[in-house]
mmCIF file of C-alpha atoms and ligand atoms in Angstrom:
data_model
loop_
_atom_site.group_PDB
_atom_site.id
_atom_site.type_symbol
_atom_site.label_atom_id
_atom_site.label_comp_id
_atom_site.label_asym_id
_atom_site.label_seq_id
_atom_site.Cartn_x
_atom_site.Cartn_y
_atom_site.Cartn_z
ATOM 1 C CA UNK A 1 82.377 141.433 72.330
ATOM 2 C CA UNK A 2 79.710 139.250 70.688
ATOM 3 C CA UNK A 3 79.074 135.838 72.213
ATOM 4 C CA UNK A 4 80.724 134.129 69.273
ATOM 5 C CA UNK A 5 84.039 135.822 69.684
ATOM 6 C CA UNK A 6 86.700 134.334 71.905
ATOM 7 C CA UNK A 7 87.215 136.276 75.138
ATOM 8 C CA UNK A 8 90.635 137.982 75.152
ATOM 9 C CA UNK A 9 91.624 136.617 78.525
ATOM 10 C CA UNK A 10 91.110 133.024 77.318
ATOM 11 C CA UNK A 11 93.075 133.648 74.131
ATOM 12 C CA UNK A 12 95.876 135.290 76.101
ATOM 13 C CA UNK A 13 96.030 132.266 78.446
ATOM 14 C CA UNK A 14 96.231 129.853 75.562
ATOM 15 C CA UNK A 15 98.539 131.979 73.411
ATOM 16 C CA UNK A 16 101.789 131.364 75.261
ATOM 17 C CA UNK A 17 103.999 129.808 72.622
ATOM 18 C CA UNK A 18 101.253 129.181 70.102
ATOM 19 C CA UNK A 19 100.693 132.761 68.880
ATOM 20 C CA UNK A 20 100.871 132.415 65.079
ATOM 21 C CA UNK A 21 98.830 129.154 64.950
ATOM 22 C CA UNK A 22 96.302 130.630 67.289
ATOM 23 C CA UNK A 23 95.905 133.774 65.174
ATOM 24 C CA UNK A 24 95.183 131.580 62.116
ATOM 25 C CA UNK A 25 92.333 129.774 63.922
ATOM 26 C CA UNK A 26 91.079 132.561 66.150
ATOM 27 C CA UNK A 27 87.732 132.702 64.359
ATOM 28 C CA UNK A 28 87.130 128.977 64.562
ATOM 29 C CA UNK A 29 83.588 128.228 65.776
ATOM 30 C CA UNK A 30 81.663 125.285 67.186
ATOM 31 C CA UNK A 31 79.786 123.999 64.115
ATOM 32 C CA UNK A 32 78.034 120.934 65.567
ATOM 33 C CA UNK A 33 77.845 118.741 68.675
ATOM 34 C CA UNK A 34 76.784 115.081 68.470
ATOM 35 C CA UNK A 35 76.062 112.410 71.037
ATOM 36 C CA UNK A 36 76.547 108.803 69.932
ATOM 37 C CA UNK A 37 75.436 106.080 72.408
ATOM 38 C CA UNK A 38 77.369 102.859 72.352
ATOM 39 C CA UNK A 39 77.652 99.622 74.346
ATOM 40 C CA UNK A 40 80.749 97.496 75.015
ATOM 41 C CA UNK A 41 80.500 94.668 77.550
ATOM 42 C CA UNK A 42 82.884 94.247 80.456
ATOM 43 C CA UNK A 43 84.572 90.899 80.853
ATOM 44 C CA UNK A 44 83.291 90.793 84.395
ATOM 45 C CA UNK A 45 80.847 93.053 86.248
ATOM 46 C CA UNK A 46 82.111 95.574 88.806
ATOM 47 C CA UNK A 47 79.933 95.562 91.901
ATOM 48 C CA UNK A 48 80.115 98.225 94.580
ATOM 49 C CA UNK A 49 77.938 99.543 97.408
ATOM 50 C CA UNK A 50 75.921 102.000 95.352
ATOM 51 C CA UNK A 51 75.537 99.993 92.105
ATOM 52 C CA UNK A 52 76.994 97.604 89.606
ATOM 53 C CA UNK A 53 78.164 97.801 86.030
ATOM 54 C CA UNK A 54 78.467 95.054 83.428
ATOM 55 C CA UNK A 55 78.293 97.005 80.163
ATOM 56 C CA UNK A 56 79.942 100.309 79.222
ATOM 57 C CA UNK A 57 76.783 102.017 77.906
ATOM 58 C CA UNK A 58 78.525 105.332 77.309
ATOM 59 C CA UNK A 59 78.048 108.234 74.962
ATOM 60 C CA UNK A 60 80.700 109.439 72.554
ATOM 61 C CA UNK A 61 80.548 113.219 72.234
ATOM 62 C CA UNK A 62 81.956 114.870 69.087
ATOM 63 C CA UNK A 63 82.382 118.605 68.661
ATOM 64 C CA UNK A 64 83.039 119.620 65.068
ATOM 65 C CA UNK A 65 84.526 123.067 64.344
ATOM 66 C CA UNK A 66 84.054 125.420 61.441
ATOM 67 C CA UNK A 67 87.611 124.404 60.337
ATOM 68 C CA UNK A 68 86.520 120.790 60.100
ATOM 69 C CA UNK A 69 88.390 119.648 63.204
ATOM 70 C CA UNK A 70 86.642 117.093 65.405
ATOM 71 C CA UNK A 71 87.157 116.938 69.180
ATOM 72 C CA UNK A 72 86.023 113.825 71.015
ATOM 73 C CA UNK A 73 85.238 112.778 74.537
ATOM 74 C CA UNK A 74 82.699 110.514 76.175
ATOM 75 C CA UNK A 75 79.998 110.727 78.866
ATOM 76 C CA UNK A 76 79.503 107.918 81.395
ATOM 77 C CA UNK A 77 75.945 107.448 82.704
ATOM 78 C CA UNK A 78 75.966 106.770 86.456
ATOM 79 C CA UNK A 79 72.364 106.937 87.547
ATOM 80 C CA UNK A 80 73.175 105.821 91.085
ATOM 81 C CA UNK A 81 75.580 108.746 91.476
ATOM 82 C CA UNK A 82 74.297 111.665 89.370
ATOM 83 C CA UNK A 83 70.870 110.543 88.058
ATOM 84 C CA UNK A 84 71.934 110.558 84.402
ATOM 85 C CA UNK A 85 71.232 107.611 82.034
ATOM 86 C CA UNK A 86 72.541 106.905 78.558
ATOM 87 C CA UNK A 87 69.382 108.223 76.914
ATOM 88 C CA UNK A 88 69.128 111.256 79.255
ATOM 89 C CA UNK A 89 72.691 112.182 78.271
ATOM 90 C CA UNK A 90 71.974 111.911 74.583
ATOM 91 C CA UNK A 91 68.795 113.988 74.995
ATOM 92 C CA UNK A 92 70.478 116.681 77.106
ATOM 93 C CA UNK A 93 73.296 117.043 74.569
ATOM 94 C CA UNK A 94 71.280 116.899 71.344
ATOM 95 C CA UNK A 95 68.176 118.786 72.581
ATOM 96 C CA UNK A 96 69.460 121.243 75.107
ATOM 97 C CA UNK A 97 73.231 121.824 75.028
ATOM 98 C CA UNK A 98 74.082 121.554 71.371
ATOM 99 C CA UNK A 99 71.508 124.204 70.222
ATOM 100 C CA UNK A 100 72.771 126.617 72.909
ATOM 101 C CA UNK A 101 76.487 126.404 72.026
ATOM 102 C CA UNK A 102 76.669 125.884 68.262
ATOM 103 C CA UNK A 103 77.978 129.130 66.773
ATOM 104 C CA UNK A 104 80.128 130.086 69.822
ATOM 105 C CA UNK A 105 83.805 130.650 69.279
ATOM 106 C CA UNK A 106 85.869 127.454 69.832
ATOM 107 C CA UNK A 107 88.116 129.244 72.325
ATOM 108 C CA UNK A 108 85.139 130.708 74.236
ATOM 109 C CA UNK A 109 85.139 127.955 76.836
ATOM 110 C CA UNK A 110 83.756 130.293 79.472
ATOM 111 C CA UNK A 111 80.840 131.201 77.223
ATOM 112 C CA UNK A 112 80.120 127.544 76.681
ATOM 113 C CA UNK A 113 80.241 126.959 80.435
ATOM 114 C CA UNK A 114 77.847 129.784 81.058
ATOM 115 C CA UNK A 115 75.379 128.530 78.455
ATOM 116 C CA UNK A 116 75.377 124.872 79.643
ATOM 117 C CA UNK A 117 75.114 125.935 83.308
ATOM 118 C CA UNK A 118 71.739 127.517 82.571
ATOM 119 C CA UNK A 119 70.545 123.931 82.901
ATOM 120 C CA UNK A 120 71.030 122.314 86.310
ATOM 121 C CA UNK A 121 72.569 118.839 86.857
ATOM 122 C CA UNK A 122 73.779 116.710 83.910
ATOM 123 C CA UNK A 123 77.448 116.770 85.022
ATOM 124 C CA UNK A 124 78.669 113.951 82.782
ATOM 125 C CA UNK A 125 77.035 115.398 79.665
ATOM 126 C CA UNK A 126 78.519 118.844 80.423
ATOM 127 C CA UNK A 127 81.949 117.356 81.259
ATOM 128 C CA UNK A 128 82.095 115.440 77.957
ATOM 129 C CA UNK A 129 81.270 118.589 75.940
ATOM 130 C CA UNK A 130 83.938 120.542 77.754
ATOM 131 C CA UNK A 131 86.590 117.844 77.124
ATOM 132 C CA UNK A 132 85.649 117.437 73.491
ATOM 133 C CA UNK A 133 86.096 121.220 73.080
ATOM 134 C CA UNK A 134 89.537 121.103 74.709
ATOM 135 C CA UNK A 135 90.401 118.193 72.327
ATOM 136 C CA UNK A 136 89.274 120.251 69.362
ATOM 137 C CA UNK A 137 91.364 123.256 70.583
ATOM 138 C CA UNK A 138 94.402 121.052 70.946
ATOM 139 C CA UNK A 139 93.950 119.541 67.461
ATOM 140 C CA UNK A 140 93.364 122.991 65.997
ATOM 141 C CA UNK A 141 96.599 124.346 67.556
ATOM 142 C CA UNK A 142 98.462 121.031 67.073
ATOM 143 C CA UNK A 143 99.301 120.953 70.777
ATOM 144 C CA UNK A 144 98.483 118.285 73.339
ATOM 145 C CA UNK A 145 95.679 119.018 75.820
ATOM 146 C CA UNK A 146 98.041 117.837 78.534
ATOM 147 C CA UNK A 147 100.417 120.754 77.675
ATOM 148 C CA UNK A 148 97.592 123.261 77.332
ATOM 149 C CA UNK A 149 96.323 122.289 80.791
ATOM 150 C CA UNK A 150 99.682 122.677 82.505
ATOM 151 C CA UNK A 151 102.035 119.932 81.234
ATOM 152 C CA UNK A 152 103.467 119.159 84.675
ATOM 153 C CA UNK A 153 104.771 115.617 84.149
ATOM 154 C CA UNK A 154 104.560 112.898 81.534
ATOM 155 C CA UNK A 155 103.381 109.883 83.607
ATOM 156 C CA UNK A 156 101.251 108.884 86.527
ATOM 157 C CA UNK A 157 101.343 106.057 89.068
ATOM 158 C CA UNK A 158 98.342 103.827 88.410
ATOM 159 C CA UNK A 159 95.862 102.647 90.999
ATOM 160 C CA UNK A 160 93.279 99.930 90.331
ATOM 161 C CA UNK A 161 89.747 99.725 91.726
ATOM 162 C CA UNK A 162 88.750 96.247 92.970
ATOM 163 C CA UNK A 163 85.029 95.442 93.148
ATOM 164 C CA UNK A 164 83.090 93.115 95.446
ATOM 165 C CA UNK A 165 84.082 89.461 95.333
ATOM 166 C CA UNK A 166 85.313 86.708 97.624
ATOM 167 C CA UNK A 167 88.638 87.530 99.454
ATOM 168 C CA UNK A 168 90.784 85.001 97.550
ATOM 169 C CA UNK A 169 89.407 86.202 94.210
ATOM 170 C CA UNK A 170 90.045 89.925 94.935
ATOM 171 C CA UNK A 171 93.561 89.060 96.233
ATOM 172 C CA UNK A 172 94.299 87.016 93.103
ATOM 173 C CA UNK A 173 93.191 89.903 90.876
ATOM 174 C CA UNK A 174 95.495 92.304 92.711
ATOM 175 C CA UNK A 175 98.443 89.924 92.354
ATOM 176 C CA UNK A 176 97.745 89.522 88.615
ATOM 177 C CA UNK A 177 97.641 93.287 88.150
ATOM 178 C CA UNK A 178 101.017 93.519 89.913
ATOM 179 C CA UNK A 179 102.572 90.766 87.932
ATOM 180 C CA UNK A 180 101.287 91.905 84.568
ATOM 181 C CA UNK A 181 101.301 95.717 84.878
ATOM 182 C CA UNK A 182 103.354 96.447 87.963
ATOM 183 C CA UNK A 183 100.362 98.068 89.652
ATOM 184 C CA UNK A 184 100.924 98.488 93.426
ATOM 185 C CA UNK A 185 98.048 100.723 94.414
ATOM 186 C CA UNK A 186 94.583 99.306 95.024
ATOM 187 C CA UNK A 187 91.215 100.775 95.952
ATOM 188 C CA UNK A 188 88.998 98.171 97.522
ATOM 189 C CA UNK A 189 85.242 98.593 97.403
ATOM 190 C CA UNK A 190 83.510 98.190 100.724
ATOM 191 C CA UNK A 191 80.175 98.898 102.345
ATOM 192 C CA UNK A 192 76.605 97.577 102.313
ATOM 193 C CA UNK A 193 77.782 93.959 103.025
ATOM 194 C CA UNK A 194 78.535 92.483 106.476
ATOM 195 C CA UNK A 195 81.638 94.315 107.714
ATOM 196 C CA UNK A 196 83.547 91.112 108.336
ATOM 197 C CA UNK A 197 83.351 90.344 104.572
ATOM 198 C CA UNK A 198 85.030 93.644 103.727
ATOM 199 C CA UNK A 199 87.627 93.179 106.418
ATOM 200 C CA UNK A 200 88.475 89.693 105.103
ATOM 201 C CA UNK A 201 88.927 91.072 101.578
ATOM 202 C CA UNK A 202 91.201 93.936 102.744
ATOM 203 C CA UNK A 203 93.361 91.521 104.806
ATOM 204 C CA UNK A 204 93.605 89.038 101.908
ATOM 205 C CA UNK A 205 94.719 91.749 99.523
ATOM 206 C CA UNK A 206 97.303 93.123 101.991
ATOM 207 C CA UNK A 207 98.670 89.659 102.541
ATOM 208 C CA UNK A 208 98.860 88.948 98.873
ATOM 209 C CA UNK A 209 100.463 92.259 97.714
ATOM 210 C CA UNK A 210 102.781 92.848 100.634
ATOM 211 C CA UNK A 211 103.554 95.888 102.812
ATOM 212 C CA UNK A 212 104.858 98.141 100.022
ATOM 213 C CA UNK A 213 101.549 98.358 98.151
ATOM 214 C CA UNK A 214 99.141 101.198 98.705
ATOM 215 C CA UNK A 215 95.661 100.074 99.814
ATOM 216 C CA UNK A 216 92.622 102.271 100.405
ATOM 217 C CA UNK A 217 88.854 101.720 100.624
ATOM 218 C CA UNK A 218 85.802 103.261 99.063
ATOM 219 C CA UNK A 219 82.370 102.782 100.747
ATOM 220 C CA UNK A 220 80.162 104.563 98.235
ATOM 221 C CA UNK A 221 78.020 105.711 101.221
ATOM 222 C CA UNK A 222 77.308 102.111 102.114
ATOM 223 C CA UNK A 223 77.999 102.302 105.861
ATOM 224 C CA UNK A 224 76.623 104.401 108.642
ATOM 225 C CA UNK A 225 79.256 106.566 110.369
ATOM 226 C CA UNK A 226 79.243 104.156 113.349
ATOM 227 C CA UNK A 227 79.762 101.111 111.123
ATOM 228 C CA UNK A 228 82.579 102.914 109.273
ATOM 229 C CA UNK A 229 84.246 103.828 112.599
ATOM 230 C CA UNK A 230 84.136 100.217 113.676
ATOM 231 C CA UNK A 231 85.499 99.019 110.341
ATOM 232 C CA UNK A 232 88.335 101.524 110.336
ATOM 233 C CA UNK A 233 89.549 100.414 113.783
ATOM 234 C CA UNK A 234 89.321 96.755 112.840
ATOM 235 C CA UNK A 235 91.275 97.484 109.659
ATOM 236 C CA UNK A 236 94.186 99.012 111.605
ATOM 237 C CA UNK A 237 96.496 96.098 110.705
ATOM 238 C CA UNK A 238 95.870 96.560 106.954
ATOM 239 C CA UNK A 239 97.479 99.991 106.839
ATOM 240 C CA UNK A 240 95.064 102.064 104.780
ATOM 241 C CA UNK A 241 96.473 105.042 102.913
ATOM 242 C CA UNK A 242 93.122 106.860 102.767
ATOM 243 C CA UNK A 243 89.372 106.134 102.980
ATOM 244 C CA UNK A 244 86.656 107.385 100.624
ATOM 245 C CA UNK A 245 82.955 108.271 100.999
ATOM 246 C CA UNK A 246 82.422 105.660 103.736
ATOM 247 C CA UNK A 247 79.022 107.089 104.832
ATOM 248 C CA UNK A 248 76.604 109.622 103.329
ATOM 249 C CA UNK A 249 77.645 113.245 103.484
ATOM 250 C CA UNK A 250 74.010 114.043 104.258
ATOM 251 C CA UNK A 251 74.484 112.464 107.679
ATOM 252 C CA UNK A 252 76.046 115.797 108.461
ATOM 253 C CA UNK A 253 77.016 115.524 112.158
ATOM 254 C CA UNK A 254 77.844 111.840 112.254
ATOM 255 C CA UNK A 255 79.943 112.240 109.090
ATOM 256 C CA UNK A 256 81.891 115.089 110.749
ATOM 257 C CA UNK A 257 82.309 112.904 113.840
ATOM 258 C CA UNK A 258 83.749 110.107 111.699
ATOM 259 C CA UNK A 259 86.125 112.412 109.802
ATOM 260 C CA UNK A 260 87.460 113.831 113.073
ATOM 261 C CA UNK A 261 88.545 110.302 114.215
ATOM 262 C CA UNK A 262 90.270 109.517 110.975
ATOM 263 C CA UNK A 263 94.068 109.413 111.071
ATOM 264 C CA UNK A 264 94.344 109.170 107.221
ATOM 265 C CA UNK A 265 92.781 111.496 104.571
ATOM 266 C CA UNK A 266 88.976 111.093 104.275
ATOM 267 C CA UNK A 267 88.241 111.484 100.609
ATOM 268 C CA UNK A 268 84.986 113.076 99.351
ATOM 269 C CA UNK A 269 83.893 111.637 95.986
ATOM 270 C CA UNK A 270 80.243 111.677 94.952
ATOM 271 C CA UNK A 271 79.517 114.337 97.601
ATOM 272 C CA UNK A 272 81.707 116.849 95.702
ATOM 273 C CA UNK A 273 80.594 116.932 92.044
ATOM 274 C CA UNK A 274 81.112 120.716 91.729
ATOM 275 C CA UNK A 275 83.699 123.244 92.973
ATOM 276 C CA UNK A 276 81.014 124.707 95.260
ATOM 277 C CA UNK A 277 80.400 121.262 96.803
ATOM 278 C CA UNK A 278 84.156 120.991 97.471
ATOM 279 C CA UNK A 279 84.157 124.295 99.325
ATOM 280 C CA UNK A 280 81.026 123.416 101.302
ATOM 281 C CA UNK A 281 82.079 119.860 102.261
ATOM 282 C CA UNK A 282 85.643 120.682 103.169
ATOM 283 C CA UNK A 283 84.787 123.828 105.147
ATOM 284 C CA UNK A 284 82.085 121.934 107.049
ATOM 285 C CA UNK A 285 84.509 119.175 108.058
ATOM 286 C CA UNK A 286 82.856 116.477 105.996
ATOM 287 C CA UNK A 287 86.135 115.419 104.351
ATOM 288 C CA UNK A 288 89.873 116.182 104.327
ATOM 289 C CA UNK A 289 90.612 115.321 100.650
ATOM 290 C CA UNK A 290 88.756 115.228 97.322
ATOM 291 C CA UNK A 291 88.570 113.085 94.227
ATOM 292 C CA UNK A 292 88.813 114.809 90.910
ATOM 293 C CA UNK A 293 86.924 112.984 88.143
ATOM 294 C CA UNK A 294 87.168 114.507 84.710
ATOM 295 C CA UNK A 295 84.083 112.439 83.867
ATOM 296 C CA UNK A 296 82.026 114.758 86.016
ATOM 297 C CA UNK A 297 83.957 118.073 85.988
ATOM 298 C CA UNK A 298 85.568 117.997 82.532
ATOM 299 C CA UNK A 299 88.873 119.788 82.296
ATOM 300 C CA UNK A 300 87.652 123.312 82.963
ATOM 301 C CA UNK A 301 86.001 122.578 86.313
ATOM 302 C CA UNK A 302 88.645 119.984 87.239
ATOM 303 C CA UNK A 303 91.187 122.799 87.016
ATOM 304 C CA UNK A 304 88.966 124.748 89.423
ATOM 305 C CA UNK A 305 88.764 121.778 91.846
ATOM 306 C CA UNK A 306 92.528 121.228 91.703
ATOM 307 C CA UNK A 307 93.172 124.920 92.383
ATOM 308 C CA UNK A 308 90.633 124.982 95.144
ATOM 309 C CA UNK A 309 92.156 121.916 96.806
ATOM 310 C CA UNK A 310 95.545 123.469 96.599
ATOM 311 C CA UNK A 311 94.250 126.705 98.082
ATOM 312 C CA UNK A 312 92.499 124.831 100.901
ATOM 313 C CA UNK A 313 95.620 122.706 101.488
ATOM 314 C CA UNK A 314 94.044 119.319 100.968
ATOM 315 C CA UNK A 315 95.042 116.379 98.725
ATOM 316 C CA UNK A 316 93.250 115.909 95.428
ATOM 317 C CA UNK A 317 93.301 112.447 93.826
ATOM 318 C CA UNK A 318 92.436 111.403 90.262
ATOM 319 C CA UNK A 319 89.411 109.182 90.736
ATOM 320 C CA UNK A 320 87.721 106.814 88.325
ATOM 321 C CA UNK A 321 84.100 106.839 87.320
ATOM 322 C CA UNK A 322 84.645 103.346 85.905
ATOM 323 C CA UNK A 323 86.203 105.086 82.954
ATOM 324 C CA UNK A 324 86.430 103.577 79.493
ATOM 325 C CA UNK A 325 89.410 104.005 77.209
ATOM 326 C CA UNK A 326 88.519 107.524 76.115
ATOM 327 C CA UNK A 327 87.913 108.815 79.613
ATOM 328 C CA UNK A 328 91.070 107.146 80.871
ATOM 329 C CA UNK A 329 93.050 109.109 78.252
ATOM 330 C CA UNK A 330 91.267 112.272 79.570
ATOM 331 C CA UNK A 331 92.004 111.470 83.207
ATOM 332 C CA UNK A 332 95.633 110.820 82.389
ATOM 333 C CA UNK A 333 96.010 114.032 80.377
ATOM 334 C CA UNK A 334 94.530 116.009 83.249
ATOM 335 C CA UNK A 335 96.144 114.227 86.168
ATOM 336 C CA UNK A 336 99.631 114.476 84.720
ATOM 337 C CA UNK A 337 99.154 118.146 83.840
ATOM 338 C CA UNK A 338 98.826 119.349 87.427
ATOM 339 C CA UNK A 339 101.401 119.182 90.239
ATOM 340 C CA UNK A 340 98.769 118.532 92.922
ATOM 341 C CA UNK A 341 97.233 115.516 91.176
ATOM 342 C CA UNK A 342 100.531 114.027 89.908
ATOM 343 C CA UNK A 343 101.778 113.438 93.395
ATOM 344 C CA UNK A 344 99.200 110.735 94.172
ATOM 345 C CA UNK A 345 98.330 107.438 92.478
ATOM 346 C CA UNK A 346 95.568 107.890 89.893
ATOM 347 C CA UNK A 347 92.755 105.446 89.181
ATOM 348 C CA UNK A 348 93.430 104.729 85.507
ATOM 349 C CA UNK A 349 93.266 101.005 84.919
ATOM 350 C CA UNK A 350 89.631 99.867 84.960
ATOM 351 C CA UNK A 351 89.425 100.054 81.185
ATOM 352 C CA UNK A 352 91.374 96.773 81.350
ATOM 353 C CA UNK A 353 88.165 94.941 82.110
ATOM 354 C CA UNK A 354 86.475 96.045 78.902
ATOM 355 C CA UNK A 355 86.057 93.529 76.126
ATOM 356 C CA UNK A 356 87.007 96.020 73.395
ATOM 357 C CA UNK A 357 88.120 99.613 72.796
ATOM 358 C CA UNK A 358 86.953 102.384 70.440
ATOM 359 C CA UNK A 359 90.498 103.646 70.070
ATOM 360 C CA UNK A 360 92.873 102.786 67.260
ATOM 361 C CA UNK A 361 95.862 102.376 69.536
ATOM 362 C CA UNK A 362 96.198 100.659 72.916
ATOM 363 C CA UNK A 363 96.604 102.343 76.276
ATOM 364 C CA UNK A 364 99.533 100.895 78.162
ATOM 365 C CA UNK A 365 100.611 100.463 81.750
ATOM 366 C CA UNK A 366 104.172 99.469 82.484
ATOM 367 C CA UNK A 367 105.885 99.239 85.842
ATOM 368 C CA UNK A 368 102.762 100.564 87.432
ATOM 369 C CA UNK A 369 102.921 103.811 85.410
ATOM 370 C CA UNK A 370 100.934 105.223 82.545
ATOM 371 C CA UNK A 371 102.607 107.634 80.162
ATOM 372 C CA UNK A 372 100.909 110.597 78.514
ATOM 373 C CA UNK A 373 100.422 110.264 74.763
ATOM 374 C CA UNK A 374 101.831 113.426 73.357
ATOM 375 C CA UNK A 375 99.891 113.932 70.140
ATOM 376 C CA UNK A 376 97.543 116.694 69.069
ATOM 377 C CA UNK A 377 94.666 117.219 71.434
ATOM 378 C CA UNK A 378 94.057 114.176 73.555
ATOM 379 C CA UNK A 379 96.351 112.159 71.347
ATOM 380 C CA UNK A 380 93.961 109.343 70.479
ATOM 381 C CA UNK A 381 92.029 108.424 67.368
ATOM 382 C CA UNK A 382 88.637 106.779 67.216
ATOM 383 C CA UNK A 383 88.403 103.596 65.183
ATOM 384 C CA UNK A 384 85.388 104.502 63.039
ATOM 385 C CA UNK A 385 84.580 100.862 62.156
ATOM 386 C CA UNK A 386 84.478 99.958 65.890
ATOM 387 C CA UNK A 387 82.235 102.944 66.613
ATOM 388 C CA UNK A 388 79.940 101.874 63.807
ATOM 389 C CA UNK A 389 79.887 98.348 65.239
ATOM 390 C CA UNK A 390 79.176 99.282 68.870
ATOM 391 C CA UNK A 391 76.893 102.270 68.427
ATOM 392 C CA UNK A 392 73.326 101.528 69.333
ATOM 393 C CA UNK A 393 71.525 104.396 67.554
ATOM 394 C CA UNK A 394 71.679 103.083 63.994
ATOM 395 C CA UNK A 395 70.041 99.681 64.236
HETATM 396 C C1 LIG B 1 83.940 105.406 92.741
HETATM 397 O O1 LIG B 1 85.044 105.896 93.063
HETATM 398 O O2 LIG B 1 83.017 105.625 93.498
HETATM 399 C C2 LIG B 1 81.361 104.121 91.407
HETATM 400 C C3 LIG B 1 80.298 104.884 91.082
HETATM 401 C C4 LIG B 1 80.855 106.037 90.384
HETATM 402 O O3 LIG B 1 80.206 106.998 89.996
HETATM 403 O O4 LIG B 1 82.160 105.937 90.340
HETATM 404 C C5 LIG B 1 82.562 104.707 90.777
HETATM 405 C C6 LIG B 1 83.841 104.626 91.494
HETATM 406 MG MG1 LIG B 2 84.342 106.710 95.054
#
């Protein structure tokens, strides 16, 4: 086999039901990969323990095939989590990854993975390339990515991430999200501030949304294990469904001590950006659940994390890397495709805070649920005039 031919196992996996179409496009190749930086403001900033975001300074990634099909995804720079910036993502894709994968077979995802993994780090750049290739495969075969990935169900329960603000303001936002979209699951950002401030916010939200709503907290490593332990016991009356990354995973022994006291799942998020990290952290007792973020593991490695979590017998939740519209569509397609992720609420709604969208059609949340768009590939189209307007590389 040459490196530009699709490996047979991958073709066989994809072929179920799509045989004739697949045969027609078997020789499709990756013809080009482009990274387009853009900036869309948020209506209000999202503040959390490890950082803050007021503009979606993301990177659209487009993979064009030798058949002229274009697959699209986006990369989200999160310097406080993975060290990538908007310009480092563009440079990694244009200068390093594109030259190493152009010419590979479109269906040779494992070849692509092997090539990009020769460079360490850059999880968001790698993830966006992977998802754009899956989109191009879906469009080539005229099948949705959601079906290609597993097609488990057609909708997910939405959870919304609430940033730092005064208790009354956070509670009012939660109520508004319930009244307008039916959302009844809320992740509250905590950590770094005085503990009583976080406790006041959690109590205000619980009081405002009632006992039926799901509430959980994310510390983004902002507490010590001792502070987190104190906060958890003082939050007993709030009824937390799970807790996330409350203290640094590098505080190895105190983190394990904290996790052992926890009566609800302790979710690892930024401490598990790769399948190997999931194995290491779970087996060492540093967490009892994991977040899956397609923004950092694409679809190919998100499948690995979901399978690993299932094998280890721990919950896996669809997290949110403060996703824009494109990544939200990717998170939805993935989360609804797998049985293990579909059983939990998925963080899909923070795109609501963006001032504008690059997509031609809206995403919609009704009754607290988001339905999969069942078109070719990821099922969305880019509005070219909007991309032209918001891109920052053609001034
Ligand atoms: C989260 O769950 O931590 C904040 C930083 C990041 O990378 O993702 C967000 C949300
Ligand atoms: Mg988190």
